[in-house]
Amino acid sequence: MKYRNIVILTGAGISAESGLGTFRGSGGLWEDHRVEDVATPEAFQRDPGLVHRFYNARRRNLGKVKPNAAHIALARLQTGHPGSVILITQNVDDLHERAGSGTLLHMHGELLRARCRACADVFDWPEDMDDGTPCPSCAAMPALRPHIVWFGEMPFHMEEIDAALLETDLFISIGTSGSVYPAAGYVAQIHALGRAHSVELNLEPSEGQSLFAERRYGPATEVVPDYVEEILGGAA
Ligand code: OAD
């Protein structure tokens, strides 16, 4: 086994071929909305109805998409690799879970969960929500919000992620533009520690590309399964 502790960071690019839009690249708009209008605490305070409708649409859309060969290859790596494989995703979709991934940290939250702003409980939430939905725990209303990390909020699992980055000997970044921190800074942390090999798998060079020791460019459904086979076969 060449690598004992593998850490993988994924972004919107891994879900692109499943039919989910990425964030950057289409004039800075996300599903026809400016990020400031739908993905900030201020936007939610200003117009909760718009923000709920936006995330309700994203949540419903999950029913129309399926994991692709890249999600499936990473799940295969998690079961087939004799060491540890920690998967960190910036994505709020559930395609890694549906592909069968086990250890999975959703650092930007999950579309299929809701959080109560009054009691802070978190719930599985496969349906629509709005300001008229009472909290199942404390019955407060309006209180529910998507369990999503908005701009200006602290991502989840930061301590676990930092610990994983300290231990890893192979860091793989997949389908992320490298423009949103703290995830965009992980390759610099790995580089500074000098203990792990780092690989970027993406459609095109990301903003942090020069810090990766190895880079492979192409669609995730091609480059990810190829690289996973190399690791499992002992060639990478
Ligand atoms: P971006 O939309 O910024 O970047 C997606 C990356 O995927 C780009 O570098 C594309 O080149 C690449 N890409 C596109 N199609 C691909 C394919 N078929 N195969 C491989 N790569 C492909 O998405 P993220 O980097 O994930 O945060 O964005 C980071 C965060 O910004 C998101 O989690 C979200 C957003 O604002 C929050 O919502 C908090």
mmCIF file of C-alpha atoms and ligand atoms in Angstrom:
data_model
loop_
_atom_site.group_PDB
_atom_site.id
_atom_site.type_symbol
_atom_site.label_atom_id
_atom_site.label_comp_id
_atom_site.label_asym_id
_atom_site.label_seq_id
_atom_site.Cartn_x
_atom_site.Cartn_y
_atom_site.Cartn_z
ATOM 1 C CA MET A 1 0.000 0.000 0.000
ATOM 2 C CA LYS A 2 1.657 3.207 -1.194
ATOM 3 C CA TYR A 3 -0.643 5.579 0.718
ATOM 4 C CA ARG A 4 -2.064 4.876 4.164
ATOM 5 C CA ASN A 5 -4.376 7.875 4.755
ATOM 6 C CA ILE A 6 -6.068 9.351 1.713
ATOM 7 C CA VAL A 7 -8.022 12.617 1.928
ATOM 8 C CA ILE A 8 -10.239 13.640 -0.983
ATOM 9 C CA LEU A 9 -11.872 17.048 -1.472
ATOM 10 C CA THR A 10 -14.702 17.279 -3.991
ATOM 11 C CA GLY A 11 -16.542 20.259 -5.477
ATOM 12 C CA ALA A 12 -19.351 20.968 -7.909
ATOM 13 C CA GLY A 13 -17.380 19.616 -10.892
ATOM 14 C CA ILE A 14 -17.833 16.010 -9.727
ATOM 15 C CA SER A 15 -21.610 16.356 -9.968
ATOM 16 C CA ALA A 16 -21.629 18.316 -13.249
ATOM 17 C CA GLU A 17 -22.000 15.235 -15.447
ATOM 18 C CA SER A 18 -24.908 14.084 -13.282
ATOM 19 C CA GLY A 19 -26.682 17.254 -14.432
ATOM 20 C CA LEU A 20 -26.142 19.595 -11.477
ATOM 21 C CA GLY A 21 -24.891 23.078 -12.342
ATOM 22 C CA THR A 22 -21.524 24.318 -11.076
ATOM 23 C CA PHE A 23 -21.255 27.708 -9.370
ATOM 24 C CA ARG A 24 -18.819 29.612 -11.514
ATOM 25 C CA GLY A 25 -18.490 29.888 -15.232
ATOM 26 C CA SER A 26 -21.936 31.052 -16.349
ATOM 27 C CA GLY A 27 -21.528 34.789 -15.862
ATOM 28 C CA GLY A 28 -21.227 34.426 -12.098
ATOM 29 C CA LEU A 29 -24.844 33.310 -11.789
ATOM 30 C CA TRP A 30 -26.005 30.217 -9.953
ATOM 31 C CA GLU A 31 -29.212 28.781 -11.456
ATOM 32 C CA ASP A 32 -30.089 32.344 -12.613
ATOM 33 C CA HIS A 33 -29.526 33.921 -9.194
ATOM 34 C CA ARG A 34 -26.739 36.058 -7.796
ATOM 35 C CA VAL A 35 -25.097 34.210 -4.883
ATOM 36 C CA GLU A 36 -25.705 37.258 -2.622
ATOM 37 C CA ASP A 37 -29.456 36.958 -3.244
ATOM 38 C CA VAL A 38 -29.801 33.326 -2.159
ATOM 39 C CA ALA A 39 -26.733 32.124 -0.264
ATOM 40 C CA THR A 40 -26.101 34.612 2.547
ATOM 41 C CA PRO A 41 -27.699 35.062 5.996
ATOM 42 C CA GLU A 42 -28.601 38.622 4.927
ATOM 43 C CA ALA A 43 -30.497 37.336 1.900
ATOM 44 C CA PHE A 44 -32.480 34.971 4.119
ATOM 45 C CA GLN A 45 -33.327 37.781 6.540
ATOM 46 C CA ARG A 46 -34.348 40.079 3.668
ATOM 47 C CA ASP A 47 -36.405 37.596 1.647
ATOM 48 C CA PRO A 48 -36.855 34.170 3.307
ATOM 49 C CA GLY A 49 -39.500 33.183 0.735
ATOM 50 C CA LEU A 50 -37.075 33.580 -2.171
ATOM 51 C CA VAL A 51 -34.322 31.647 -0.378
ATOM 52 C CA HIS A 52 -36.708 28.818 0.600
ATOM 53 C CA ARG A 53 -38.043 28.606 -2.971
ATOM 54 C CA PHE A 54 -34.505 28.488 -4.332
ATOM 55 C CA TYR A 55 -33.417 25.626 -2.049
ATOM 56 C CA ASN A 56 -36.761 23.815 -2.426
ATOM 57 C CA ALA A 57 -36.112 23.752 -6.176
ATOM 58 C CA ARG A 58 -32.546 22.475 -5.670
ATOM 59 C CA ARG A 59 -33.818 19.802 -3.249
ATOM 60 C CA ARG A 60 -36.556 18.627 -5.635
ATOM 61 C CA ASN A 61 -34.036 18.485 -8.453
ATOM 62 C CA LEU A 62 -32.031 15.843 -6.559
ATOM 63 C CA GLY A 63 -34.775 13.370 -7.435
ATOM 64 C CA LYS A 64 -33.964 13.827 -11.130
ATOM 65 C CA VAL A 65 -30.225 13.145 -10.969
ATOM 66 C CA LYS A 66 -28.072 10.107 -10.278
ATOM 67 C CA PRO A 67 -24.493 9.503 -9.101
ATOM 68 C CA ASN A 68 -22.039 9.238 -11.986
ATOM 69 C CA ALA A 69 -18.937 7.111 -12.590
ATOM 70 C CA ALA A 70 -16.767 9.492 -10.545
ATOM 71 C CA HIS A 71 -18.930 9.258 -7.392
ATOM 72 C CA ILE A 72 -19.075 5.479 -7.830
ATOM 73 C CA ALA A 73 -15.285 5.190 -8.262
ATOM 74 C CA LEU A 74 -14.674 7.096 -5.003
ATOM 75 C CA ALA A 75 -17.067 4.808 -3.131
ATOM 76 C CA ARG A 76 -15.163 1.841 -4.604
ATOM 77 C CA LEU A 77 -11.898 3.370 -3.365
ATOM 78 C CA GLN A 78 -13.373 3.729 0.121
ATOM 79 C CA THR A 79 -14.326 0.061 0.311
ATOM 80 C CA GLY A 80 -11.320 -1.330 -1.601
ATOM 81 C CA HIS A 81 -8.432 0.639 -0.080
ATOM 82 C CA PRO A 82 -6.863 -1.052 2.942
ATOM 83 C CA GLY A 83 -6.010 2.294 4.599
ATOM 84 C CA SER A 84 -8.361 5.170 5.429
ATOM 85 C CA VAL A 85 -10.138 7.277 2.806
ATOM 86 C CA ILE A 86 -11.792 10.417 4.156
ATOM 87 C CA LEU A 87 -14.057 12.178 1.711
ATOM 88 C CA ILE A 88 -14.689 15.891 2.240
ATOM 89 C CA THR A 89 -17.243 17.505 -0.039
ATOM 90 C CA GLN A 90 -18.221 21.106 -0.611
ATOM 91 C CA ASN A 91 -21.324 19.816 -2.370
ATOM 92 C CA VAL A 92 -24.744 19.936 -0.744
ATOM 93 C CA ASP A 93 -26.192 17.186 -2.965
ATOM 94 C CA ASP A 94 -26.435 13.549 -1.797
ATOM 95 C CA LEU A 95 -24.724 11.887 -4.758
ATOM 96 C CA HIS A 96 -21.715 10.615 -2.783
ATOM 97 C CA GLU A 97 -24.049 8.899 -0.288
ATOM 98 C CA ARG A 98 -26.157 7.403 -3.051
ATOM 99 C CA ALA A 99 -22.991 6.061 -4.715
ATOM 100 C CA GLY A 100 -22.216 4.262 -1.445
ATOM 101 C CA SER A 101 -19.580 6.490 0.171
ATOM 102 C CA GLY A 102 -19.097 5.944 3.882
ATOM 103 C CA THR A 103 -16.852 8.427 5.671
ATOM 104 C CA LEU A 104 -18.132 11.688 4.245
ATOM 105 C CA LEU A 105 -17.897 15.221 5.617
ATOM 106 C CA HIS A 106 -20.325 17.746 4.124
ATOM 107 C CA MET A 107 -18.435 20.917 4.960
ATOM 108 C CA HIS A 108 -21.009 23.215 3.302
ATOM 109 C CA GLY A 109 -24.075 21.398 4.642
ATOM 110 C CA GLU A 110 -26.736 19.268 3.003
ATOM 111 C CA LEU A 111 -29.807 20.068 0.928
ATOM 112 C CA LEU A 112 -31.674 17.174 2.538
ATOM 113 C CA ARG A 113 -31.420 18.587 6.039
ATOM 114 C CA ALA A 114 -33.088 21.439 7.902
ATOM 115 C CA ARG A 115 -31.994 23.300 11.022
ATOM 116 C CA CYS A 116 -34.096 25.129 13.575
ATOM 117 C CA ARG A 117 -32.898 28.667 14.276
ATOM 118 C CA ALA A 118 -34.595 28.561 17.680
ATOM 119 C CA CYS A 119 -33.433 25.239 19.193
ATOM 120 C CA ALA A 120 -30.577 24.436 16.725
ATOM 121 C CA ASP A 121 -31.799 20.838 16.181
ATOM 122 C CA VAL A 122 -31.007 19.379 12.751
ATOM 123 C CA PHE A 123 -33.466 17.156 10.869
ATOM 124 C CA ASP A 124 -33.519 14.997 7.749
ATOM 125 C CA TRP A 125 -35.670 17.050 5.390
ATOM 126 C CA PRO A 126 -36.558 15.545 2.004
ATOM 127 C CA GLU A 127 -39.485 17.923 1.398
ATOM 128 C CA ASP A 128 -40.135 21.609 0.763
ATOM 129 C CA MET A 129 -39.930 24.055 3.669
ATOM 130 C CA ASP A 130 -41.103 27.604 4.170
ATOM 131 C CA ASP A 131 -41.703 30.104 6.954
ATOM 132 C CA GLY A 132 -44.982 28.352 7.797
ATOM 133 C CA THR A 133 -43.266 25.041 8.631
ATOM 134 C CA PRO A 134 -43.050 24.547 12.424
ATOM 135 C CA CYS A 135 -39.924 23.042 13.981
ATOM 136 C CA PRO A 136 -40.595 19.333 14.717
ATOM 137 C CA SER A 137 -38.690 19.646 18.029
ATOM 138 C CA CYS A 138 -39.685 22.971 19.600
ATOM 139 C CA ALA A 139 -42.603 23.990 17.330
ATOM 140 C CA ALA A 140 -41.103 27.471 16.805
ATOM 141 C CA MET A 141 -42.240 29.253 13.621
ATOM 142 C CA PRO A 142 -40.805 30.727 11.512
ATOM 143 C CA ALA A 143 -37.680 28.867 12.505
ATOM 144 C CA LEU A 144 -36.533 26.342 9.908
ATOM 145 C CA ARG A 145 -33.735 27.085 7.489
ATOM 146 C CA PRO A 146 -31.798 24.926 5.039
ATOM 147 C CA HIS A 147 -28.855 23.206 6.765
ATOM 148 C CA ILE A 148 -26.496 24.889 4.319
ATOM 149 C CA VAL A 149 -23.411 26.976 5.023
ATOM 150 C CA TRP A 150 -23.979 30.402 3.520
ATOM 151 C CA PHE A 151 -21.305 32.957 2.699
ATOM 152 C CA GLY A 152 -20.061 34.521 5.926
ATOM 153 C CA GLU A 153 -20.883 31.416 7.982
ATOM 154 C CA MET A 154 -18.441 28.885 9.430
ATOM 155 C CA PRO A 155 -18.192 25.601 7.481
ATOM 156 C CA PHE A 156 -18.909 22.353 9.348
ATOM 157 C CA HIS A 157 -16.408 19.688 10.544
ATOM 158 C CA MET A 158 -13.435 22.066 10.613
ATOM 159 C CA GLU A 159 -11.593 20.242 13.416
ATOM 160 C CA GLU A 160 -12.012 16.823 11.828
ATOM 161 C CA ILE A 161 -10.833 18.194 8.493
ATOM 162 C CA ASP A 162 -7.740 19.835 9.978
ATOM 163 C CA ALA A 163 -6.875 16.587 11.774
ATOM 164 C CA ALA A 164 -7.308 14.591 8.542
ATOM 165 C CA LEU A 165 -5.067 17.005 6.610
ATOM 166 C CA LEU A 166 -2.321 16.601 9.218
ATOM 167 C CA GLU A 167 -2.406 12.800 8.898
ATOM 168 C CA THR A 168 -2.801 12.350 5.161
ATOM 169 C CA ASP A 169 -0.133 11.117 2.782
ATOM 170 C CA LEU A 170 -2.254 11.570 -0.364
ATOM 171 C CA PHE A 171 -4.498 14.585 -0.942
ATOM 172 C CA ILE A 172 -6.759 14.533 -4.022
ATOM 173 C CA SER A 173 -8.805 17.554 -5.090
ATOM 174 C CA ILE A 174 -11.609 16.903 -7.583
ATOM 175 C CA GLY A 175 -13.901 19.272 -9.503
ATOM 176 C CA THR A 176 -13.360 22.421 -7.510
ATOM 177 C CA SER A 177 -12.290 25.839 -8.799
ATOM 178 C CA GLY A 178 -10.218 26.579 -5.690
ATOM 179 C CA SER A 179 -11.871 29.942 -5.154
ATOM 180 C CA VAL A 180 -13.808 29.483 -1.890
ATOM 181 C CA TYR A 181 -11.972 29.295 1.432
ATOM 182 C CA PRO A 182 -11.208 27.443 3.625
ATOM 183 C CA ALA A 183 -11.364 24.510 1.155
ATOM 184 C CA ALA A 184 -9.326 26.458 -1.400
ATOM 185 C CA GLY A 185 -6.503 26.691 1.147
ATOM 186 C CA TYR A 186 -6.151 22.960 1.868
ATOM 187 C CA VAL A 187 -3.622 22.369 -0.906
ATOM 188 C CA ALA A 188 -1.435 25.160 0.547
ATOM 189 C CA GLN A 189 -1.642 23.488 3.974
ATOM 190 C CA ILE A 190 -0.628 20.153 2.432
ATOM 191 C CA HIS A 191 2.178 21.857 0.507
ATOM 192 C CA ALA A 192 3.477 23.598 3.653
ATOM 193 C CA LEU A 193 3.442 20.357 5.671
ATOM 194 C CA GLY A 194 5.463 18.691 2.904
ATOM 195 C CA ARG A 195 4.397 15.161 3.878
ATOM 196 C CA ALA A 196 1.705 14.265 1.356
ATOM 197 C CA HIS A 197 1.515 13.806 -2.380
ATOM 198 C CA SER A 198 -1.128 16.117 -3.895
ATOM 199 C CA VAL A 199 -3.172 15.563 -7.031
ATOM 200 C CA GLU A 200 -5.659 17.779 -8.840
ATOM 201 C CA LEU A 201 -8.325 16.098 -10.999
ATOM 202 C CA ASN A 202 -10.402 18.737 -12.767
ATOM 203 C CA LEU A 203 -11.753 19.805 -16.116
ATOM 204 C CA GLU A 204 -9.293 22.705 -16.215
ATOM 205 C CA PRO A 205 -6.544 24.106 -13.977
ATOM 206 C CA SER A 206 -7.923 25.552 -10.731
ATOM 207 C CA GLU A 207 -6.710 28.710 -9.027
ATOM 208 C CA GLY A 208 -4.394 26.672 -6.801
ATOM 209 C CA GLN A 209 -3.099 24.404 -9.570
ATOM 210 C CA SER A 210 0.580 25.350 -9.175
ATOM 211 C CA LEU A 211 0.645 23.939 -5.630
ATOM 212 C CA PHE A 212 -0.367 20.421 -6.719
ATOM 213 C CA ALA A 213 2.437 17.930 -7.334
ATOM 214 C CA GLU A 214 0.396 16.114 -9.994
ATOM 215 C CA ARG A 215 -2.429 17.361 -12.248
ATOM 216 C CA ARG A 216 -4.771 15.524 -14.563
ATOM 217 C CA TYR A 217 -7.356 17.365 -16.614
ATOM 218 C CA GLY A 218 -10.529 15.984 -18.173
ATOM 219 C CA PRO A 219 -14.139 15.152 -17.275
ATOM 220 C CA ALA A 220 -14.497 13.692 -13.775
ATOM 221 C CA THR A 221 -16.262 10.568 -15.106
ATOM 222 C CA GLU A 222 -13.035 9.723 -16.966
ATOM 223 C CA VAL A 223 -10.131 10.973 -14.868
ATOM 224 C CA VAL A 224 -11.495 9.896 -11.467
ATOM 225 C CA PRO A 225 -12.192 6.207 -12.274
ATOM 226 C CA ASP A 226 -8.791 5.971 -14.039
ATOM 227 C CA TYR A 227 -6.951 7.375 -11.043
ATOM 228 C CA VAL A 228 -8.882 5.216 -8.569
ATOM 229 C CA GLU A 229 -7.954 2.096 -10.542
ATOM 230 C CA GLU A 230 -4.298 3.146 -10.415
ATOM 231 C CA ILE A 231 -4.435 3.519 -6.631
ATOM 232 C CA LEU A 232 -6.244 0.216 -6.105
ATOM 233 C CA GLY A 233 -3.893 -1.533 -8.504
ATOM 234 C CA GLY A 234 -0.846 -0.129 -6.714
ATOM 235 C CA ALA A 235 0.368 1.928 -9.690
ATOM 236 C CA ALA A 236 -0.363 5.380 -8.223
HETATM 237 P P1 OAD B 1 -17.123 25.873 -8.866
HETATM 238 O O1 OAD B 1 -18.323 26.023 -9.716
HETATM 239 O O2 OAD B 1 -16.449 27.097 -8.366
HETATM 240 O O3 OAD B 1 -16.020 25.048 -9.661
HETATM 241 C C1 OAD B 1 -16.317 23.856 -10.320
HETATM 242 C C2 OAD B 1 -15.047 23.302 -10.939
HETATM 243 O O4 OAD B 1 -15.377 22.068 -11.535
HETATM 244 C C3 OAD B 1 -14.415 24.179 -12.010
HETATM 245 O O5 OAD B 1 -13.011 24.284 -11.780
HETATM 246 C C4 OAD B 1 -14.700 23.421 -13.313
HETATM 247 O O6 OAD B 1 -13.648 23.542 -14.239
HETATM 248 C C5 OAD B 1 -14.782 21.994 -12.805
HETATM 249 N N1 OAD B 1 -15.615 21.129 -13.643
HETATM 250 C C6 OAD B 1 -16.746 21.439 -14.348
HETATM 251 N N2 OAD B 1 -17.238 20.369 -14.963
HETATM 252 C C7 OAD B 1 -16.415 19.334 -14.645
HETATM 253 C C8 OAD B 1 -16.386 17.942 -14.980
HETATM 254 N N3 OAD B 1 -17.304 17.388 -15.778
HETATM 255 N N4 OAD B 1 -15.378 17.190 -14.477
HETATM 256 C C9 OAD B 1 -14.434 17.723 -13.679
HETATM 257 N N5 OAD B 1 -14.411 19.025 -13.325
HETATM 258 C C10 OAD B 1 -15.391 19.813 -13.797
HETATM 259 O O7 OAD B 1 -17.535 24.898 -7.668
HETATM 260 P P2 OAD B 1 -16.818 24.666 -6.272
HETATM 261 O O8 OAD B 1 -15.345 24.802 -6.382
HETATM 262 O O9 OAD B 1 -17.373 23.410 -5.713
HETATM 263 O O10 OAD B 1 -20.328 27.142 -1.565
HETATM 264 O O11 OAD B 1 -17.392 25.878 -5.438
HETATM 265 C C11 OAD B 1 -17.043 25.990 -4.097
HETATM 266 C C12 OAD B 1 -18.184 26.588 -3.313
HETATM 267 O O12 OAD B 1 -18.599 27.808 -3.904
HETATM 268 C C13 OAD B 1 -19.461 25.778 -3.297
HETATM 269 O O13 OAD B 1 -19.456 24.723 -2.346
HETATM 270 C C14 OAD B 1 -20.480 26.784 -2.933
HETATM 271 C C15 OAD B 1 -20.048 27.878 -3.863
HETATM 272 O O14 OAD B 1 -20.410 29.118 -3.557
HETATM 273 C C16 OAD B 1 -21.421 27.379 -0.808
HETATM 274 O O15 OAD B 1 -22.557 27.268 -1.234
HETATM 275 C C17 OAD B 1 -21.103 27.757 0.605
#
